[in-house]
Coordinates of C-alpha atoms and ligand atoms in Angstrom, one line a residue:
X192 CA 0.0 0.0 0.0
X193 CA 1.4 3.4 -1.0
X194 CA 2.4 5.4 2.1
X195 CA 0.8 8.9 2.6
X196 CA 2.2 11.8 4.6
X197 CA 0.7 12.2 8.0
X198 CA -0.8 15.6 7.1
X199 CA -2.8 13.9 4.2
X200 CA -4.0 11.3 6.6
X201 CA -5.2 13.7 9.4
X202 CA -6.3 16.7 7.3
X203 CA -9.0 15.0 5.1
X204 CA -10.3 13.2 8.2
X205 CA -10.7 16.6 9.9
X206 CA -12.3 18.1 6.9
X207 CA -14.6 15.1 6.4
X208 CA -15.7 15.1 10.1
X209 CA -16.2 18.9 10.1
X210 CA -18.1 18.9 6.8
X211 CA -20.1 15.8 7.8
X212 CA -21.1 17.3 11.2
X213 CA -22.1 20.6 9.4
X214 CA -24.1 18.8 6.8
X215 CA -25.8 16.6 9.4
X216 CA -26.5 19.6 11.7
X217 CA -27.8 21.5 8.8
X218 CA -30.0 18.6 7.6
X219 CA -31.4 18.0 11.1
X220 CA -32.0 21.8 11.5
X221 CA -33.7 22.2 8.1
X222 CA -35.7 19.0 8.8
X223 CA -36.8 20.3 12.2
X224 CA -37.6 23.8 10.9
X225 CA -39.6 22.1 8.0
X226 CA -41.5 19.9 10.5
X227 CA -42.2 22.9 12.7
X228 CA -43.3 24.9 9.7
X229 CA -45.5 22.0 8.5
X230 CA -47.1 21.4 11.9
X231 CA -47.7 25.2 12.3
X232 CA -49.2 25.3 8.9
X233 CA -51.4 22.4 9.6
X234 CA -52.5 23.8 12.9
X235 CA -53.3 27.1 11.2
X236 CA -55.1 25.2 8.4
X237 CA -56.9 23.3 11.0
X238 CA -57.9 26.5 12.8
X239 CA -59.2 27.9 9.4
X240 CA -61.1 24.6 8.9
X241 CA -62.6 24.7 12.3
X242 CA -63.9 28.2 11.5
X243 CA -65.3 27.1 8.2
X244 CA -66.7 23.8 9.5
X245 CA -69.8 25.3 11.4
X246 CA -70.7 27.4 8.4
X247 CA -70.6 24.3 6.2
X248 CA -72.4 22.2 8.7
X249 CA -75.4 24.6 8.7
X250 CA -75.6 24.6 4.9
X251 CA -74.9 21.0 4.3
X252 CA -78.3 19.6 3.6
X253 CA -80.2 22.8 3.2
X254 CA -78.4 24.4 0.2
X255 CA -78.2 23.1 -3.3
X256 CA -74.9 21.8 -4.7
X257 CA -74.5 25.0 -6.7
X258 CA -75.0 27.1 -3.5
X259 CA -72.6 24.9 -1.7
X260 CA -70.1 25.3 -4.5
X261 CA -70.6 29.1 -4.2
X262 CA -70.2 28.9 -0.4
X263 CA -67.0 26.9 -0.9
X264 CA -65.7 29.5 -3.3
X265 CA -66.5 32.3 -0.9
X266 CA -65.0 30.6 2.1
X267 CA -62.0 29.5 0.0
X268 CA -61.4 33.1 -1.0
X269 CA -61.8 34.2 2.6
X270 CA -59.4 31.5 3.9
X271 CA -57.0 31.8 1.0
X272 CA -57.4 28.0 0.5
X273 CA -59.2 25.5 -1.5
X274 CA -62.3 24.3 0.3
X275 CA -63.9 20.9 -0.4
X276 CA -67.1 19.3 1.1
X277 CA -67.1 15.5 1.1
X278 CA -69.9 13.3 2.1
X279 CA -69.2 10.2 4.4
X280 CA -69.5 8.1 1.3
X281 CA -66.5 9.9 -0.2
X282 CA -68.5 11.7 -2.8
X283 CA -67.3 15.3 -3.3
X284 CA -70.3 17.6 -2.7
X285 CA -68.7 20.9 -3.4
X286 CA -65.2 22.3 -4.2
X287 CA -64.0 25.9 -4.4
X288 CA -61.4 25.1 -7.1
X289 CA -63.0 22.5 -9.2
X290 CA -66.2 21.1 -10.6
X291 CA -67.3 18.7 -7.9
X292 CA -69.3 16.7 -10.4
X293 CA -66.3 15.6 -12.2
X294 CA -64.2 14.8 -9.1
X295 CA -63.8 11.1 -8.1
X296 CA -64.7 9.5 -4.8
X297 CA -62.4 10.8 -2.0
X298 CA -63.2 8.0 0.6
X299 CA -59.6 6.6 0.1
X300 CA -57.9 9.9 0.9
X301 CA -55.9 9.5 4.1
X302 CA -57.0 12.8 5.6
X303 CA -60.6 11.9 4.7
X304 CA -60.3 8.5 6.3
X305 CA -59.0 10.1 9.5
X306 CA -61.7 12.8 9.6
X307 CA -64.4 10.2 9.1
X308 CA -63.0 8.4 12.1
X309 CA -63.7 11.5 14.1
X310 CA -60.2 13.1 14.2
X311 CA -58.5 15.9 12.4
X312 CA -56.8 14.4 9.4
X313 CA -54.0 15.9 7.3
X314 CA -51.9 14.9 4.3
X315 CA -49.5 16.5 1.8
X316 CA -49.4 15.1 -1.6
X317 CA -49.6 15.8 -5.3
X318 CA -53.1 16.8 -6.4
X319 CA -53.9 15.4 -9.9
X320 CA -56.9 17.7 -10.0
X321 CA -54.9 20.9 -9.5
X322 CA -51.7 19.3 -10.7
X323 CA -49.6 20.7 -7.8
X324 CA -48.5 19.5 -4.3
X325 CA -51.2 20.4 -1.7
X326 CA -51.3 20.2 2.0
X327 CA -54.7 18.9 3.1
X328 CA -56.4 19.3 6.5
X329 CA -59.9 17.6 6.9
X330 CA -62.3 17.9 9.8
X331 CA -65.5 15.9 10.4
X332 CA -68.7 17.9 10.2
X333 CA -71.2 16.8 12.9
X334 CA -75.0 16.9 12.8
X335 CA -76.9 15.5 15.7
X336 CA -73.7 14.1 17.0
X337 CA -73.3 12.1 13.7
X338 CA -70.6 12.7 11.1
X339 CA -72.5 14.2 8.3
X340 CA -69.6 15.0 6.1
X341 CA -66.1 16.2 5.9
X342 CA -64.7 19.7 5.3
X343 CA -61.3 19.8 3.8
X344 CA -59.1 22.8 3.1
X345 CA -55.9 22.7 1.0
X346 CA -53.2 25.1 0.3
X347 CA -50.6 24.6 -2.3
X348 CA -47.4 23.0 -1.1
X349 CA -45.0 24.8 -3.4
X350 CA -44.8 27.7 -1.1
X351 CA -43.5 25.5 1.7
X352 CA -41.0 23.6 -0.5
X353 CA -39.5 26.7 -2.0
X354 CA -39.2 28.1 1.4
X355 CA -37.4 25.0 2.6
X356 CA -35.4 24.9 -0.6
X357 CA -34.3 28.5 -0.2
X358 CA -33.3 27.6 3.4
X359 CA -31.3 24.7 2.1
X360 CA -29.4 27.0 -0.3
X361 CA -28.6 29.4 2.4
X362 CA -27.6 26.6 4.8
X363 CA -25.4 25.0 2.0
X364 CA -23.8 28.4 1.3
X365 CA -23.2 28.7 5.1
X366 CA -21.9 25.2 5.2
X367 CA -19.5 25.9 2.4
X368 CA -18.2 29.1 4.0
X369 CA -17.9 27.5 7.4
X370 CA -16.4 24.4 5.7
X371 CA -13.6 26.6 4.2
X372 CA -12.9 28.2 7.5
X373 CA -12.9 24.8 9.2
X374 CA -10.6 23.4 6.4
X375 CA -8.2 26.3 6.9
X376 CA -8.2 25.9 10.7
X377 CA -7.9 22.1 10.3
X378 CA -4.9 22.6 8.1
X379 CA -3.3 24.8 10.6
X380 CA -4.2 22.4 13.4
X381 CA -2.9 19.5 11.4
X382 CA 0.3 21.3 10.6
X383 CA 0.9 22.2 14.2
X384 CA 0.7 18.4 14.9
X385 CA 2.7 17.2 11.9
X386 CA 5.4 19.9 12.0
X387 CA 7.0 18.6 15.3
X388 CA 6.6 15.1 14.1
X389 CA 8.3 16.1 10.9
X390 CA 11.1 17.7 12.9
X391 CA 11.4 14.5 15.0
X392 CA 11.5 12.4 11.8
X393 CA 14.3 14.6 10.4
X394 CA 16.3 14.4 13.7
X395 CA 15.8 10.6 13.7
X396 CA 17.1 10.5 10.1
X397 CA 20.2 12.5 11.2
X398 CA 20.7 10.0 14.1
X399 CA 20.3 7.2 11.5
X400 CA 23.0 8.8 9.3
X401 CA 25.4 8.8 12.3
X402 CA 25.1 12.4 13.4
X403 CA 24.5 11.6 17.0
X404 CA 25.8 14.9 18.3
X405 CA 22.6 16.6 17.0
X406 CA 19.8 17.2 19.5
X407 CA 16.0 17.2 18.8
X408 CA 14.0 20.3 19.7
X409 CA 11.7 19.4 22.6
X410 CA 8.1 20.2 21.5
X411 CA 5.5 21.7 23.9
X412 CA 3.2 18.7 23.4
X413 CA 3.7 16.3 26.2
X414 CA 3.8 13.1 24.1
X415 CA 6.1 14.6 21.4
X416 CA 8.2 16.3 24.0
X417 CA 8.7 13.0 25.8
X418 CA 9.4 11.3 22.5
X419 CA 12.1 13.9 21.7
X420 CA 13.7 13.7 25.1
X421 CA 13.7 9.9 24.9
X422 CA 15.3 10.0 21.5
X423 CA 17.9 12.6 22.7
X424 CA 18.7 10.3 25.6
X425 CA 18.9 7.4 23.3
X426 CA 21.3 9.3 21.0
X427 CA 23.5 10.3 24.0
X428 CA 23.7 6.6 25.1
X429 CA 24.2 5.4 21.6
X430 CA 27.1 7.9 21.1
X431 CA 28.6 6.8 24.4
X432 CA 28.3 3.2 23.5
X433 CA 29.8 3.8 20.0
X434 CA 32.6 5.7 21.6
X435 CA 33.2 2.8 24.0
X436 CA 33.1 0.3 21.2
X437 CA 35.5 2.5 19.1
X438 CA 37.8 2.8 22.0
X439 CA 37.9 -0.9 22.6
X440 CA 38.3 -1.6 18.9
X441 CA 41.2 1.0 18.7
X442 CA 42.8 -0.6 21.8
X443 CA 42.4 -4.0 20.2
X444 CA 43.9 -2.7 16.9
X445 CA 46.8 -1.1 18.8
X446 CA 47.4 -4.4 20.8
X447 CA 47.1 -6.5 17.5
X448 CA 49.3 -4.2 15.4
X449 CA 52.0 -4.0 18.0
X450 CA 52.1 -7.7 18.5
X451 CA 55.1 -9.5 17.0
X452 CA 52.9 -12.6 16.6
X453 CA 50.6 -12.8 13.7
X454 CA 46.9 -13.1 14.4
X455 CA 44.3 -14.3 11.9
X456 CA 40.6 -14.5 12.7
X457 CA 38.1 -16.3 10.4
X458 CA 34.5 -17.1 10.4
X459 CA 32.8 -20.5 10.0
X460 CA 32.9 -20.2 6.2
X461 CA 36.7 -19.8 6.4
X462 CA 36.5 -16.2 5.5
X463 CA 39.1 -13.8 7.0
X464 CA 37.4 -11.5 9.6
X465 CA 40.7 -9.7 10.4
X466 CA 44.4 -10.2 10.5
X467 CA 47.1 -8.0 11.9
X468 CA 50.1 -6.4 10.2
X469 CA 52.4 -9.1 11.5
X470 CA 50.3 -11.9 9.9
X471 CA 50.1 -9.9 6.7
X472 CA 53.9 -9.5 6.7
X473 CA 54.6 -13.2 7.4
X474 CA 52.4 -14.3 4.5
X475 CA 53.3 -11.3 2.3
X476 CA 49.7 -10.4 1.7
X477 CA 48.0 -6.9 1.7
X478 CA 46.2 -6.6 5.0
X479 CA 43.1 -4.7 3.6
X480 CA 42.6 -7.0 0.6
X481 CA 42.6 -10.2 2.7
X482 CA 39.6 -9.3 4.8
X483 CA 36.4 -11.0 3.6
X484 CA 38.2 -13.5 1.4
X485 CA 38.4 -17.2 1.8
X486 CA 41.5 -18.5 3.6
X487 CA 42.8 -20.7 0.8
X488 CA 42.5 -17.7 -1.6
X489 CA 44.7 -15.5 0.6
X490 CA 47.2 -17.9 2.2
X491 CA 48.5 -20.3 -0.3
X492 CA 49.7 -22.9 2.3
X493 CA 48.0 -26.3 2.4
X494 CA 49.2 -27.0 6.0
X495 CA 47.6 -23.7 7.2
X496 CA 44.4 -24.5 5.3
X497 CA 44.3 -27.9 7.0
X498 CA 44.9 -26.3 10.4
X499 CA 42.0 -23.9 9.8
X500 CA 39.7 -26.8 8.8
X501 CA 40.7 -28.8 11.8
X502 CA 39.9 -25.9 14.2
X503 CA 36.5 -25.5 12.6
X504 CA 35.8 -29.2 12.7
X505 CA 36.9 -29.9 16.3
X506 CA 36.2 -26.4 17.9
X507 CA 39.0 -27.0 20.4
X508 CA 42.3 -25.5 20.9
X509 CA 45.1 -26.8 18.6
X510 CA 48.8 -26.5 18.2
X511 CA 50.7 -27.1 15.0
X512 CA 53.6 -25.9 12.9
X513 CA 54.1 -25.0 9.4
X514 CA 57.1 -24.1 7.2
X515 CA 57.0 -21.2 4.8
X516 CA 59.3 -21.2 1.8
X517 CA 58.4 -18.1 -0.1
X518 CA 61.4 -16.2 1.2
X519 CA 64.1 -17.9 3.3
X520 CA 62.8 -20.9 5.1
X521 CA 60.5 -19.7 7.9
X522 CA 59.2 -21.9 10.7
X523 CA 55.9 -20.9 12.3
X524 CA 54.3 -22.3 15.4
X525 CA 50.5 -22.1 15.2
X526 CA 48.1 -21.8 18.1
X527 CA 44.4 -22.1 17.2
X528 CA 41.2 -21.7 19.1
X529 CA 37.5 -21.5 18.3
X530 CA 35.8 -18.0 18.3
X531 CA 32.5 -17.7 20.2
X532 CA 30.0 -14.8 20.1
X533 CA 28.3 -13.3 23.2
X534 CA 25.8 -16.1 23.3
X535 CA 28.5 -18.8 23.3
X536 CA 27.7 -19.8 19.6
X537 CA 30.8 -20.8 17.6
X538 CA 31.3 -18.2 14.9
X539 CA 34.8 -19.2 13.6
X540 CA 38.3 -19.5 14.8
X541 CA 41.5 -17.6 15.7
X542 CA 45.2 -18.5 14.9
X543 CA 48.2 -16.9 16.5
X544 CA 51.4 -17.4 14.6
X545 CA 54.8 -17.4 16.3
X546 CA 57.8 -17.0 14.2
X547 CA 60.1 -19.7 15.6
X548 CA 62.6 -19.5 12.8
X549 CA 65.4 -18.1 15.1
X550 CA 64.5 -20.8 17.8
X551 CA 64.6 -23.4 15.1
X552 CA 68.0 -22.2 13.8
X553 CA 69.4 -22.0 17.4
X554 CA 68.1 -25.6 18.0
X555 CA 69.7 -26.7 14.8
X556 CA 72.9 -24.9 15.6
X557 CA 73.0 -26.4 19.0
X558 CA 72.5 -29.8 17.5
X559 CA 75.1 -29.3 14.8
X560 CA 77.5 -27.9 17.4
X561 CA 77.2 -31.0 19.7
X562 CA 77.7 -33.3 16.8
X563 CA 80.7 -31.2 15.5
X564 CA 82.4 -31.1 18.9
X565 CA 81.9 -34.8 19.3
X566 CA 83.3 -35.4 15.9
X567 CA 86.2 -33.0 16.4
X568 CA 87.0 -34.6 19.8
X569 CA 86.6 -38.1 18.4
X570 CA 89.3 -37.8 15.7
X571 CA 92.3 -37.1 17.9
X572 CA 91.0 -39.4 20.7
X573 CA 90.7 -42.2 18.1
X574 CA 94.2 -41.5 16.9
X575 CA 95.6 -41.5 20.4
X576 CA 93.8 -44.7 21.3
X577 CA 95.0 -46.4 18.1
X578 CA 98.7 -45.4 18.6
X579 CA 98.5 -46.4 22.4
X580 CA 97.1 -49.8 21.3
X581 CA 99.8 -50.2 18.7
X582 CA 102.5 -49.4 21.3
X583 CA 101.0 -51.8 23.8
X584 CA 100.7 -54.5 21.1
X585 CA 104.5 -54.5 20.9
X586 CA 105.6 -51.3 19.2
X587 CA 107.0 -50.2 22.6
X588 CA 109.9 -52.6 22.0
X589 CA 110.9 -50.7 18.9
X590 CA 112.3 -47.4 20.3
X591 CA 112.2 -45.6 16.9
X592 CA 108.6 -46.5 16.2
X593 CA 107.8 -45.7 19.9
X594 CA 109.3 -42.2 19.6
X595 CA 107.4 -41.6 16.3
X596 CA 104.1 -42.8 17.8
X597 CA 104.5 -40.9 21.0
X598 CA 105.2 -37.8 18.9
X599 CA 101.9 -38.3 17.1
X600 CA 100.1 -38.9 20.3
X601 CA 101.6 -35.7 21.7
X602 CA 100.4 -33.7 18.6
X603 CA 96.9 -35.2 18.9
X604 CA 96.9 -34.2 22.6
X605 CA 98.0 -30.7 21.6
X606 CA 95.2 -30.6 19.1
X607 CA 92.7 -31.7 21.8
X608 CA 94.0 -29.0 24.1
X609 CA 93.8 -26.3 21.4
X610 CA 90.3 -27.4 20.6
X611 CA 89.2 -27.4 24.2
X612 CA 90.9 -24.1 24.8
X613 CA 89.1 -22.6 21.8
X614 CA 85.8 -24.1 23.0
X615 CA 86.3 -22.7 26.5
X616 CA 87.3 -19.3 25.1
X617 CA 84.1 -19.2 23.0
X618 CA 81.9 -20.3 25.8
X619 CA 83.4 -17.7 28.2
X620 CA 83.0 -15.1 25.6
X621 CA 79.4 -15.9 25.2
X622 CA 78.8 -16.0 28.9
X623 CA 80.7 -12.7 29.5
X624 CA 78.8 -11.0 26.6
X625 CA 75.5 -12.2 28.0
X626 CA 76.2 -11.0 31.5
X627 CA 77.8 -7.8 30.2
X628 CA 81.0 -8.6 32.0
X629 CA 83.3 -7.3 29.2
X630 CA 84.2 -3.7 30.0
X631 CA 85.2 -1.6 27.0
X632 CA 87.8 1.2 27.6
X633 CA 88.9 4.0 25.4
X634 CA 92.4 3.0 24.1
X635 CA 94.7 3.2 21.1
X636 CA 94.4 0.6 18.4
X637 CA 98.0 0.5 17.3
X638 CA 99.2 -0.8 20.7
X639 CA 96.8 -3.7 20.4
X640 CA 97.9 -4.5 16.8
X641 CA 101.6 -4.3 17.8
X642 CA 101.1 -6.7 20.7
X643 CA 99.2 -9.2 18.4
X644 CA 102.0 -9.1 15.8
X645 CA 104.6 -9.7 18.5
X646 CA 102.5 -12.7 19.8
X647 CA 102.5 -14.2 16.3
X648 CA 106.1 -13.4 15.6
X649 CA 107.4 -17.0 15.9
X650 CA 105.0 -18.3 13.3
X651 CA 105.5 -15.3 11.0
X652 CA 109.3 -15.7 11.3
X653 CA 109.1 -19.4 10.7
X654 CA 107.4 -18.7 7.3
X655 CA 109.7 -15.8 6.6
X656 CA 106.8 -13.5 6.1
X657 CA 106.6 -9.8 6.3
X658 CA 104.0 -7.9 8.2
X659 CA 103.4 -4.2 7.4
X660 CA 101.3 -2.1 9.9
X661 CA 99.9 1.3 8.8
X662 CA 98.1 2.7 11.8
X663 CA 98.0 6.3 13.0
X664 CA 98.9 6.2 16.7
X665 CA 96.1 8.7 17.5
X666 CA 93.4 6.3 16.4
X667 CA 91.5 5.3 19.5
X668 CA 88.2 3.9 20.3
X669 CA 86.3 1.9 22.9
X670 CA 87.8 -1.6 23.1
X671 CA 88.6 -4.5 25.3
X672 CA 92.3 -4.6 24.5
X673 CA 93.1 -8.3 25.4
X674 CA 90.0 -9.6 23.4
X675 CA 90.7 -7.4 20.3
X676 CA 94.3 -8.6 20.5
X677 CA 93.1 -12.2 20.5
X678 CA 90.9 -11.5 17.4
X679 CA 93.8 -9.9 15.5
X680 CA 96.1 -12.7 16.5
X681 CA 93.5 -15.2 15.1
X682 CA 93.3 -13.3 11.8
X683 CA 97.1 -13.1 11.6
X684 CA 97.5 -16.8 12.3
X685 CA 95.1 -17.5 9.6
X686 CA 96.9 -15.2 7.2
X687 CA 100.1 -17.0 8.0
X688 CA 98.6 -20.5 7.9
X689 CA 96.9 -20.1 4.6
X690 CA 99.7 -18.2 2.8
X691 CA 102.9 -19.4 1.1
X692 CA 106.3 -18.7 2.7
X693 CA 107.8 -15.2 2.1
X694 CA 104.6 -13.5 1.3
X695 CA 103.4 -10.3 2.8
X696 CA 100.7 -9.4 5.3
X697 CA 99.4 -5.8 5.5
X698 CA 97.5 -4.4 8.5
X699 CA 95.8 -1.1 7.8
X700 CA 93.8 1.0 10.3
X701 CA 91.7 3.9 9.1
X702 CA 89.4 6.2 10.9
X703 CA 86.1 7.0 9.3
X704 CA 83.4 9.5 10.6
X705 CA 81.4 6.6 12.3
X706 CA 83.9 3.7 12.5
X707 CA 87.4 2.6 12.9
X708 CA 88.4 0.1 10.2
X709 CA 91.0 -2.6 10.7
X710 CA 92.0 -4.5 7.5
X711 CA 94.2 -7.5 7.4
X712 CA 95.3 -8.5 3.9
X713 CA 97.3 -11.5 3.0
X714 CA 98.6 -12.9 -0.4
X715 CA 97.4 -16.5 0.5
X716 CA 95.3 -19.1 -1.1
X717 CA 92.1 -17.0 -0.9
X718 CA 88.6 -18.4 -0.4
X719 CA 86.0 -19.4 -3.0
X720 CA 83.0 -17.0 -3.1
X721 CA 80.5 -19.8 -2.0
X722 CA 82.3 -20.2 1.4
X723 CA 82.6 -16.6 2.3
X724 CA 79.2 -16.3 4.1
X725 CA 79.9 -19.5 6.1
X726 CA 83.5 -19.3 7.3
X727 CA 82.6 -17.5 10.5
X728 CA 80.5 -20.4 11.6
X729 CA 81.9 -22.8 14.2
X730 CA 83.8 -25.7 12.7
X731 CA 83.3 -24.5 9.2
X732 CA 86.4 -25.1 7.1
X733 CA 86.9 -24.7 3.4
X734 CA 89.4 -27.6 3.4
X735 CA 89.1 -29.7 6.5
X736 CA 92.2 -31.8 6.0
X737 CA 94.4 -28.8 5.3
X738 CA 93.0 -26.9 8.3
X739 CA 93.6 -29.9 10.6
X740 CA 97.1 -30.4 9.2
X741 CA 97.9 -26.9 10.1
X742 CA 96.5 -27.3 13.5
X743 CA 93.2 -25.5 13.0
X744 CA 90.2 -26.0 15.2
X745 CA 87.7 -24.4 12.9
X746 CA 86.8 -22.1 15.8
X747 CA 89.2 -19.2 15.1
X748 CA 86.9 -17.0 12.9
X749 CA 83.8 -17.8 15.2
X750 CA 85.9 -16.4 18.1
X751 CA 86.8 -13.3 16.0
X752 CA 83.1 -12.8 15.1
X753 CA 82.1 -13.0 18.8
X754 CA 84.8 -10.6 19.9
X755 CA 83.9 -8.0 17.3
X756 CA 80.2 -8.3 18.2
X757 CA 81.0 -7.7 21.8
X758 CA 82.6 -4.4 20.6
X759 CA 79.4 -3.5 18.8
X760 CA 81.2 -3.9 15.5
X761 CA 81.1 -6.1 12.4
X762 CA 83.6 -8.4 10.6
X763 CA 83.6 -9.1 6.9
X764 CA 85.8 -10.7 4.3
X765 CA 86.8 -10.1 0.7
X766 CA 88.8 -12.8 -1.1
X767 CA 90.0 -13.7 -4.5
X768 CA 91.1 -17.4 -4.8
X769 CA 94.9 -17.8 -5.2
X770 CA 95.4 -14.0 -4.8
X771 CA 94.6 -13.4 -1.1
X772 CA 92.1 -12.3 1.4
X773 CA 91.2 -9.2 3.3
X774 CA 89.4 -9.5 6.7
X775 CA 87.9 -6.2 7.9
X776 CA 86.9 -5.4 11.4
X777 CA 84.7 -2.4 11.7
X778 CA 84.4 -0.9 15.3
X779 CA 82.2 2.0 16.3
X780 CA 84.3 5.2 16.5
X781 CA 84.5 7.0 19.8
X782 CA 83.3 10.7 19.9
X783 CA 85.7 13.6 19.1
X784 CA 85.3 14.6 22.8
X785 CA 86.4 11.2 23.9
X786 CA 89.3 11.3 21.4
X787 CA 90.6 14.7 22.4
X788 CA 90.2 13.9 26.1
X789 CA 93.4 11.9 26.0
X790 CA 95.7 13.4 23.3
X791 CA 99.1 12.4 24.5
X792 CA 98.7 8.6 25.0
X793 CA 99.9 7.2 21.6
Ligands
ADP1054 P1 90.7 -22.8 11.2 O1 91.1 -23.3 12.6 O2 90.4 -24.0 10.3 O3 91.7 -21.9 10.6 P2 89.0 -20.7 11.2 O4 87.7 -20.5 11.8 O5 90.1 -19.7 11.7 O6 89.3 -22.1 11.4 O7 88.9 -20.5 9.7 C1 87.8 -21.2 9.0 C2 88.2 -21.5 7.6 O8 88.3 -20.3 6.8 C3 89.6 -22.1 7.5 O9 89.5 -23.5 7.7 C4 90.0 -21.7 6.2 O10 89.5 -22.6 5.2 C5 89.3 -20.3 5.9 N1 90.3 -19.2 6.1 C6 90.4 -18.4 7.2 N2 91.3 -17.5 7.1 C7 91.8 -17.6 5.8 C8 92.7 -16.9 5.1 N3 93.4 -15.9 5.5 N4 93.0 -17.4 3.8 C9 92.3 -18.4 3.3 N5 91.5 -19.1 3.9 C10 91.2 -18.7 5.2

C-alpha cells in the first residue's frame, strides 16, 4: 500500500468530520424547521377549517350543490385556500377550485379517512386535480352528533417547498463558508501536529545517518516532548556506546598491530574476519585485501588450510607448525582456538602465529655444534687410542717407532688441548657477553695491533713472512684490549697459515666518521665465493684436511666474530682465490670529545 504523509491522513479526516457534522446539523436543523413549519401550517389550516366547518355544517343539507359550491368559493377566497365538502360516502359535494361533479370519490384519501374516524386528518401530496402539491387538512362535520360529512381545506405546497429549498441553499452556502474556515483551521491544526513530528523524523534521520551529536527540539506537546527527550537520551547513550566500542576496537587494533605474533581471525565459512600487520607481513599479503576473502585464496599454504579446517571441525584448541618457503625458510608455530559470540555460539576461529625460525635455527645450531664437537674430539682421541694400542701391542719394543708414535700422540693431545681451549674461550666469551662482563675502555688501536704481531712473531718468522702495519697512533676507540688482540692474533695466524712462505701481510687501520676500520690483507690461497658467508660459523672449514694439518680447530673465525660483536662492530671478508684475502673489522668510532680527552697517549 502506498504510504501517505501524516498531514494527508489527518487533514482529510478533519475536513470530512467537520463537513459531515455541518451537513448533518444543517440537515437536522432544516428538517426540524420544516417539520415545525409544517405542523404550524397544519395547525393554522386546522384553525381555518374549524372556523369554516360550522358554516358548512349549517348549509350541508339545506343548500343546493350550486350554492354549496358558491359557499366553498367564498369561504375558500376568505381563507385563501381550496375548500372541499365531502360526504361520508366519499362523494365530493362541493369544491372551491374544481367542478365537484367531475371529481372522483375521495373516501380513500388519508385525511378523509382520518376525519371520518372523528379526528382531524392531514396529508401532503400531489393533487392530480390541481396538478400541484397540496397540504390537506380535513375535519368531520357533525349533525346531531353524527358525522354528516367532511370539510377539507388545502393550500398549495410549493410555497413550503420553495421556502425550505431556499433555506437549504442558504444553509449550503453557510456550510461551504464554514467548511472553508474549518478546512483552513484544520490545516493549521494538522500542521501544528505534523510539523513537530516532521522535525522528529528529520532528527531521527540524522541519528540514523550517524550524526549523534545533534539534539532534537523538545516540543510543547507532552507526548512529542517525551518522545524527543527519549530520542535525545537514546542518542547520548548510543554515542557513548559507540565511543566505548570504538575505544575498545582501537585498543584491540593497537594491541594486535604492536604484536610480534601474527593473528588471523576467520568465520565458519573460512573467510578472513581480520588479520594484523604481523600476519600480513609473514604471508606477504596486503592486509586490507585479505579481509572478507576465503583462507585458501589469501594464504597459499596447504598446511595452514588444513589447520583452519581442523579448528572449525573440532572447535577445540590446537597447536601445530608450518614451514613457509616463499622467502628464506621460515618456521611458524600455530596456536588455534575457536571463536564464540556473546551467546557462546561458535562463529569461527583464531590463529596466533609465532615465528620460531630463530629458535629453530638455534636448536639446529646447537645440535650441529654438539655433533661437530663430538666429531672434532673423536678424531684425535681415536688416533691417540689407536697409537696407544699399537704401542701396547708390541711397538713399545721398537724405540724408533715408539718415539714416532708418542710424537703423534703428543700432537693429537696438543690438538685436543687447542680445541678445548678454543671451545672454552668461545663459551666464556658468550657468557661474559650475556652477563655484560666485558668492559670496554677507550684506548689506542695501534698498541693492540703491535702486541698481536709480537705474539704471532714466531709463526711469521718461521714462514719468513713480512707484516706491514699502517696505523695512526692517534686512532683510539672503545675496546677490550686483550680480546681485540686475540681477534687480530687469530686473523694473523690464519693469514700465515693459509699463505705461502715469504709472502706479505698488510695491516691497515683507518678512521672514518662513524667507524674505525682494521683491514688485514694476505697474499694467500684465498677463499672461494661460496664459502665466504659461512667461514665465520663454528667448525666451518673450506678444506678440512688442510686446516687440521695446520693445527686449525675451525673455531678461530667464530671467536673473531664474537669478539667483534662484543665491541658492537662487524667483521667481513673479501677474497680472491689464489690471490689473497682481506678480513675487515669495523668498530664504532669514539666521539671527538672522547678522542681529544686523552691526546698524549699514543
Ligand atoms: P681454522 O682453525 O680451520 O683456521 P678458522 O675459523 O680460523 O678455522 O677459519 C675457518 C676457515 O676459513 C679455515 O679453515 C680456512 O679454510 C678459511 N680461512 C680463514 N682465514 C683464511 C685466510 N686468511 N686465507 C684463506 N682461507 C682462510
